[in-house]
Amino acid sequence: MSHTYTGKVMWSHLDANMHMRHSAYADFAAQARIEALEQLGLDLKTFQRLHIGPILFREETIYLREVGINEQVTVTTALTSSRKDGSRWAIKHEIFKEGGVKAAEINVEGAWIDTLKRKLATLPDELAEQFAHLPRAAEFVEL
């Protein structure tokens, strides 16, 4: 099971070849991640209040199909690995074109940062418990 976000490809998402630019795929994945976290109660206001936020160490995109203007895309979000306390994690996003055609896969690895100290941090226990409810991919492994 995974979280699903749907969005429409806009003019600003296109490149000179008139298909979705590489960085727009990452933008859609980031929005899907933020919405998935928000649904678990891990919203930006909570992060700001606690001076903590998600950071990425690695992001990999595998492009499979072109996506054009005004196409509706669906982005899935699923946890592929995590430490028990949620301090380190990996998430897989799949981007589908209309008709269920897989257009891309985006894999990210990340953690949490204390935005004041600028050092890696852990989530408070309550938020770590909420994070653990992020939908898991079939291939999920605990770190």
PDB file of N, CA and C in Angstrom, residues 52-112:
ATOM      1  N   ILE A  52      12.875  21.123  13.294  1.00  0.00           N
ATOM      2  CA  ILE A  52      13.335  19.879  12.698  1.00  0.00           C
ATOM      3  C   ILE A  52      12.733  19.777  11.296  1.00  0.00           C
ATOM      4  N   GLY A  53      13.418  19.083  10.416  1.00  0.00           N
ATOM      5  CA  GLY A  53      12.872  18.906   9.076  1.00  0.00           C
ATOM      6  C   GLY A  53      13.550  17.767   8.345  1.00  0.00           C
ATOM      7  N   PRO A  54      12.911  17.279   7.287  1.00  0.00           N
ATOM      8  CA  PRO A  54      13.491  16.189   6.502  1.00  0.00           C
ATOM      9  C   PRO A  54      14.588  16.703   5.573  1.00  0.00           C
ATOM     10  N   ILE A  55      15.631  15.894   5.404  1.00  0.00           N
ATOM     11  CA  ILE A  55      16.689  16.218   4.439  1.00  0.00           C
ATOM     12  C   ILE A  55      16.965  14.976   3.601  1.00  0.00           C
ATOM     13  N   LEU A  56      17.469  15.200   2.400  1.00  0.00           N
ATOM     14  CA  LEU A  56      17.829  14.089   1.520  1.00  0.00           C
ATOM     15  C   LEU A  56      19.338  13.979   1.403  1.00  0.00           C
ATOM     16  N   PHE A  57      19.815  12.734   1.404  1.00  0.00           N
ATOM     17  CA  PHE A  57      21.218  12.445   1.148  1.00  0.00           C
ATOM     18  C   PHE A  57      21.427  12.009  -0.295  1.00  0.00           C
ATOM     19  N   ARG A  58      20.400  11.366  -0.841  1.00  0.00           N
ATOM     20  CA  ARG A  58      20.518  10.808  -2.184  1.00  0.00           C
ATOM     21  C   ARG A  58      19.150  10.844  -2.838  1.00  0.00           C
ATOM     22  N   GLU A  59      19.152  11.134  -4.137  1.00  0.00           N
ATOM     23  CA  GLU A  59      17.931  11.101  -4.932  1.00  0.00           C
ATOM     24  C   GLU A  59      18.281  10.541  -6.297  1.00  0.00           C
ATOM     25  N   GLU A  60      17.565   9.504  -6.700  1.00  0.00           N
ATOM     26  CA  GLU A  60      17.814   8.848  -7.983  1.00  0.00           C
ATOM     27  C   GLU A  60      16.492   8.798  -8.749  1.00  0.00           C
ATOM     28  N   THR A  61      16.542   9.212 -10.011  1.00  0.00           N
ATOM     29  CA  THR A  61      15.351   9.153 -10.854  1.00  0.00           C
ATOM     30  C   THR A  61      15.628   8.255 -12.047  1.00  0.00           C
ATOM     31  N   ILE A  62      14.693   7.357 -12.293  1.00  0.00           N
ATOM     32  CA  ILE A  62      14.749   6.477 -13.460  1.00  0.00           C
ATOM     33  C   ILE A  62      13.589   6.894 -14.353  1.00  0.00           C
ATOM     34  N   TYR A  63      13.906   7.403 -15.542  1.00  0.00           N
ATOM     35  CA  TYR A  63      12.887   7.890 -16.476  1.00  0.00           C
ATOM     36  C   TYR A  63      12.479   6.755 -17.410  1.00  0.00           C
ATOM     37  N   LEU A  64      11.182   6.574 -17.550  1.00  0.00           N
ATOM     38  CA  LEU A  64      10.674   5.474 -18.359  1.00  0.00           C
ATOM     39  C   LEU A  64       9.832   5.936 -19.551  1.00  0.00           C
ATOM     40  N   ARG A  65       9.053   6.986 -19.380  1.00  0.00           N
ATOM     41  CA  ARG A  65       8.175   7.488 -20.433  1.00  0.00           C
ATOM     42  C   ARG A  65       8.117   9.011 -20.371  1.00  0.00           C
ATOM     43  N   GLU A  66       7.906   9.624 -21.521  1.00  0.00           N
ATOM     44  CA  GLU A  66       7.711  11.071 -21.575  1.00  0.00           C
ATOM     45  C   GLU A  66       6.361  11.431 -20.965  1.00  0.00           C
ATOM     46  N   VAL A  67       6.325  12.617 -20.351  1.00  0.00           N
ATOM     47  CA  VAL A  67       5.081  13.161 -19.829  1.00  0.00           C
ATOM     48  C   VAL A  67       4.930  14.554 -20.415  1.00  0.00           C
ATOM     49  N   GLY A  68       3.734  14.865 -20.927  1.00  0.00           N
ATOM     50  CA  GLY A  68       3.509  16.141 -21.595  1.00  0.00           C
ATOM     51  C   GLY A  68       2.574  17.069 -20.844  1.00  0.00           C
ATOM     52  N   ILE A  69       2.411  18.248 -21.417  1.00  0.00           N
ATOM     53  CA  ILE A  69       1.583  19.288 -20.808  1.00  0.00           C
ATOM     54  C   ILE A  69       0.139  18.820 -20.650  1.00  0.00           C
ATOM     55  N   ASN A  70      -0.467  19.265 -19.565  1.00  0.00           N
ATOM     56  CA  ASN A  70      -1.860  18.985 -19.215  1.00  0.00           C
ATOM     57  C   ASN A  70      -2.144  17.525 -18.885  1.00  0.00           C
ATOM     58  N   GLU A  71      -1.109  16.686 -18.844  1.00  0.00           N
ATOM     59  CA  GLU A  71      -1.336  15.307 -18.417  1.00  0.00           C
ATOM     60  C   GLU A  71      -1.495  15.285 -16.903  1.00  0.00           C
ATOM     61  N   GLN A  72      -2.376  14.422 -16.461  1.00  0.00           N
ATOM     62  CA  GLN A  72      -2.564  14.184 -15.036  1.00  0.00           C
ATOM     63  C   GLN A  72      -1.568  13.104 -14.634  1.00  0.00           C
ATOM     64  N   VAL A  73      -0.779  13.349 -13.575  1.00  0.00           N
ATOM     65  CA  VAL A  73       0.146  12.331 -13.084  1.00  0.00           C
ATOM     66  C   VAL A  73      -0.262  11.916 -11.675  1.00  0.00           C
ATOM     67  N   THR A  74      -0.022  10.663 -11.378  1.00  0.00           N
ATOM     68  CA  THR A  74      -0.270  10.121 -10.054  1.00  0.00           C
ATOM     69  C   THR A  74       1.067   9.678  -9.488  1.00  0.00           C
ATOM     70  N   VAL A  75       1.352  10.102  -8.281  1.00  0.00           N
ATOM     71  CA  VAL A  75       2.624   9.801  -7.635  1.00  0.00           C
ATOM     72  C   VAL A  75       2.346   8.984  -6.378  1.00  0.00           C
ATOM     73  N   THR A  76       2.967   7.820  -6.290  1.00  0.00           N
ATOM     74  CA  THR A  76       2.830   7.003  -5.092  1.00  0.00           C
ATOM     75  C   THR A  76       4.043   7.220  -4.194  1.00  0.00           C
ATOM     76  N   THR A  77       3.831   7.055  -2.907  1.00  0.00           N
ATOM     77  CA  THR A  77       4.880   7.221  -1.902  1.00  0.00           C
ATOM     78  C   THR A  77       4.853   6.013  -0.984  1.00  0.00           C
ATOM     79  N   ALA A  78       5.989   5.327  -0.868  1.00  0.00           N
ATOM     80  CA  ALA A  78       6.074   4.164   0.017  1.00  0.00           C
ATOM     81  C   ALA A  78       7.463   4.090   0.633  1.00  0.00           C
ATOM     82  N   LEU A  79       7.500   3.768   1.903  1.00  0.00           N
ATOM     83  CA  LEU A  79       8.748   3.608   2.642  1.00  0.00           C
ATOM     84  C   LEU A  79       9.398   2.291   2.227  1.00  0.00           C
ATOM     85  N   THR A  80      10.670   2.347   1.794  1.00  0.00           N
ATOM     86  CA  THR A  80      11.368   1.118   1.405  1.00  0.00           C
ATOM     87  C   THR A  80      12.319   0.627   2.485  1.00  0.00           C
ATOM     88  N   SER A  81      12.767   1.547   3.362  1.00  0.00           N
ATOM     89  CA  SER A  81      13.566   1.136   4.514  1.00  0.00           C
ATOM     90  C   SER A  81      13.532   2.243   5.552  1.00  0.00           C
ATOM     91  N   SER A  82      13.773   1.835   6.794  1.00  0.00           N
ATOM     92  CA  SER A  82      13.781   2.805   7.883  1.00  0.00           C
ATOM     93  C   SER A  82      14.410   2.170   9.112  1.00  0.00           C
ATOM     94  N   ARG A  83      15.077   3.008   9.900  1.00  0.00           N
ATOM     95  CA  ARG A  83      15.473   2.568  11.229  1.00  0.00           C
ATOM     96  C   ARG A  83      14.212   2.525  12.082  1.00  0.00           C
ATOM     97  N   LYS A  84      14.253   1.743  13.112  1.00  0.00           N
ATOM     98  CA  LYS A  84      13.084   1.587  13.985  1.00  0.00           C
ATOM     99  C   LYS A  84      12.614   2.941  14.523  1.00  0.00           C
ATOM    100  N   ASP A  85      13.573   3.826  14.854  1.00  0.00           N
ATOM    101  CA  ASP A  85      13.213   5.143  15.385  1.00  0.00           C
ATOM    102  C   ASP A  85      12.918   6.170  14.288  1.00  0.00           C
ATOM    103  N   GLY A  86      12.983   5.754  13.022  1.00  0.00           N
ATOM    104  CA  GLY A  86      12.688   6.642  11.906  1.00  0.00           C
ATOM    105  C   GLY A  86      13.760   7.671  11.625  1.00  0.00           C
ATOM    106  N   SER A  87      14.930   7.536  12.247  1.00  0.00           N
ATOM    107  CA  SER A  87      15.970   8.553  12.093  1.00  0.00           C
ATOM    108  C   SER A  87      16.625   8.546  10.710  1.00  0.00           C
ATOM    109  N   ARG A  88      16.665   7.415  10.074  1.00  0.00           N
ATOM    110  CA  ARG A  88      17.147   7.275   8.684  1.00  0.00           C
ATOM    111  C   ARG A  88      16.096   6.492   7.931  1.00  0.00           C
ATOM    112  N   TRP A  89      15.902   6.830   6.659  1.00  0.00           N
ATOM    113  CA  TRP A  89      14.835   6.199   5.894  1.00  0.00           C
ATOM    114  C   TRP A  89      15.090   6.303   4.398  1.00  0.00           C
ATOM    115  N   ALA A  90      14.362   5.495   3.659  1.00  0.00           N
ATOM    116  CA  ALA A  90      14.374   5.561   2.193  1.00  0.00           C
ATOM    117  C   ALA A  90      12.933   5.440   1.714  1.00  0.00           C
ATOM    118  N   ILE A  91      12.618   6.208   0.697  1.00  0.00           N
ATOM    119  CA  ILE A  91      11.259   6.258   0.143  1.00  0.00           C
ATOM    120  C   ILE A  91      11.330   6.068  -1.361  1.00  0.00           C
ATOM    121  N   LYS A  92      10.355   5.318  -1.882  1.00  0.00           N
ATOM    122  CA  LYS A  92      10.228   5.136  -3.330  1.00  0.00           C
ATOM    123  C   LYS A  92       8.952   5.838  -3.791  1.00  0.00           C
ATOM    124  N   HIS A  93       9.112   6.622  -4.859  1.00  0.00           N
ATOM    125  CA  HIS A  93       7.971   7.247  -5.532  1.00  0.00           C
ATOM    126  C   HIS A  93       7.883   6.652  -6.925  1.00  0.00           C
ATOM    127  N   GLU A  94       6.671   6.359  -7.345  1.00  0.00           N
ATOM    128  CA  GLU A  94       6.442   5.966  -8.730  1.00  0.00           C
ATOM    129  C   GLU A  94       5.493   6.998  -9.328  1.00  0.00           C
ATOM    130  N   ILE A  95       5.846   7.478 -10.516  1.00  0.00           N
ATOM    131  CA  ILE A  95       5.025   8.466 -11.203  1.00  0.00           C
ATOM    132  C   ILE A  95       4.361   7.774 -12.382  1.00  0.00           C
ATOM    133  N   PHE A  96       3.032   7.875 -12.404  1.00  0.00           N
ATOM    134  CA  PHE A  96       2.249   7.243 -13.453  1.00  0.00           C
ATOM    135  C   PHE A  96       1.543   8.297 -14.289  1.00  0.00           C
ATOM    136  N   LYS A  97       1.562   8.077 -15.593  1.00  0.00           N
ATOM    137  CA  LYS A  97       0.791   8.896 -16.523  1.00  0.00           C
ATOM    138  C   LYS A  97      -0.652   8.428 -16.482  1.00  0.00           C
ATOM    139  N   GLU A  98      -1.506   9.171 -17.158  1.00  0.00           N
ATOM    140  CA  GLU A  98      -2.894   8.745 -17.306  1.00  0.00           C
ATOM    141  C   GLU A  98      -2.914   7.349 -17.921  1.00  0.00           C
ATOM    142  N   GLY A  99      -3.853   6.541 -17.513  1.00  0.00           N
ATOM    143  CA  GLY A  99      -3.938   5.183 -18.021  1.00  0.00           C
ATOM    144  C   GLY A  99      -3.056   4.210 -17.274  1.00  0.00           C
ATOM    145  N   GLY A 100      -2.401   4.678 -16.194  1.00  0.00           N
ATOM    146  CA  GLY A 100      -1.594   3.786 -15.372  1.00  0.00           C
ATOM    147  C   GLY A 100      -0.228   3.433 -15.924  1.00  0.00           C
ATOM    148  N   VAL A 101       0.244   4.172 -16.920  1.00  0.00           N
ATOM    149  CA  VAL A 101       1.560   3.909 -17.510  1.00  0.00           C
ATOM    150  C   VAL A 101       2.634   4.514 -16.600  1.00  0.00           C
ATOM    151  N   LYS A 102       3.558   3.675 -16.142  1.00  0.00           N
ATOM    152  CA  LYS A 102       4.630   4.153 -15.259  1.00  0.00           C
ATOM    153  C   LYS A 102       5.611   4.999 -16.064  1.00  0.00           C
ATOM    154  N   ALA A 103       5.779   6.256 -15.633  1.00  0.00           N
ATOM    155  CA  ALA A 103       6.655   7.192 -16.333  1.00  0.00           C
ATOM    156  C   ALA A 103       8.023   7.327 -15.674  1.00  0.00           C
ATOM    157  N   ALA A 104       8.088   7.121 -14.360  1.00  0.00           N
ATOM    158  CA  ALA A 104       9.366   7.284 -13.663  1.00  0.00           C
ATOM    159  C   ALA A 104       9.298   6.655 -12.281  1.00  0.00           C
ATOM    160  N   GLU A 105      10.484   6.364 -11.761  1.00  0.00           N
ATOM    161  CA  GLU A 105      10.630   5.921 -10.374  1.00  0.00           C
ATOM    162  C   GLU A 105      11.682   6.808  -9.731  1.00  0.00           C
ATOM    163  N   ILE A 106      11.374   7.308  -8.551  1.00  0.00           N
ATOM    164  CA  ILE A 106      12.294   8.175  -7.823  1.00  0.00           C
ATOM    165  C   ILE A 106      12.544   7.546  -6.460  1.00  0.00           C
ATOM    166  N   ASN A 107      13.811   7.329  -6.153  1.00  0.00           N
ATOM    167  CA  ASN A 107      14.206   6.745  -4.873  1.00  0.00           C
ATOM    168  C   ASN A 107      15.028   7.776  -4.118  1.00  0.00           C
ATOM    169  N   VAL A 108      14.629   8.024  -2.863  1.00  0.00           N
ATOM    170  CA  VAL A 108      15.344   8.990  -2.040  1.00  0.00           C
ATOM    171  C   VAL A 108      15.757   8.335  -0.728  1.00  0.00           C
ATOM    172  N   GLU A 109      16.867   8.806  -0.191  1.00  0.00           N
ATOM    173  CA  GLU A 109      17.337   8.387   1.129  1.00  0.00           C
ATOM    174  C   GLU A 109      17.503   9.643   1.958  1.00  0.00           C
ATOM    175  N   GLY A 110      17.016   9.596   3.198  1.00  0.00           N
ATOM    176  CA  GLY A 110      17.069  10.802   3.997  1.00  0.00           C
ATOM    177  C   GLY A 110      17.106  10.556   5.482  1.00  0.00           C
ATOM    178  N   ALA A 111      16.990  11.671   6.190  1.00  0.00           N
ATOM    179  CA  ALA A 111      17.024  11.686   7.654  1.00  0.00           C
ATOM    180  C   ALA A 111      16.339  12.970   8.103  1.00  0.00           C
ATOM    181  N   TRP A 112      16.567  13.335   9.338  1.00  0.00           N
ATOM    182  CA  TRP A 112      15.998  14.549   9.918  1.00  0.00           C
ATOM    183  C   TRP A 112      17.131  15.457  10.368  1.00  0.00           C
TER     184      TRP A 112
END
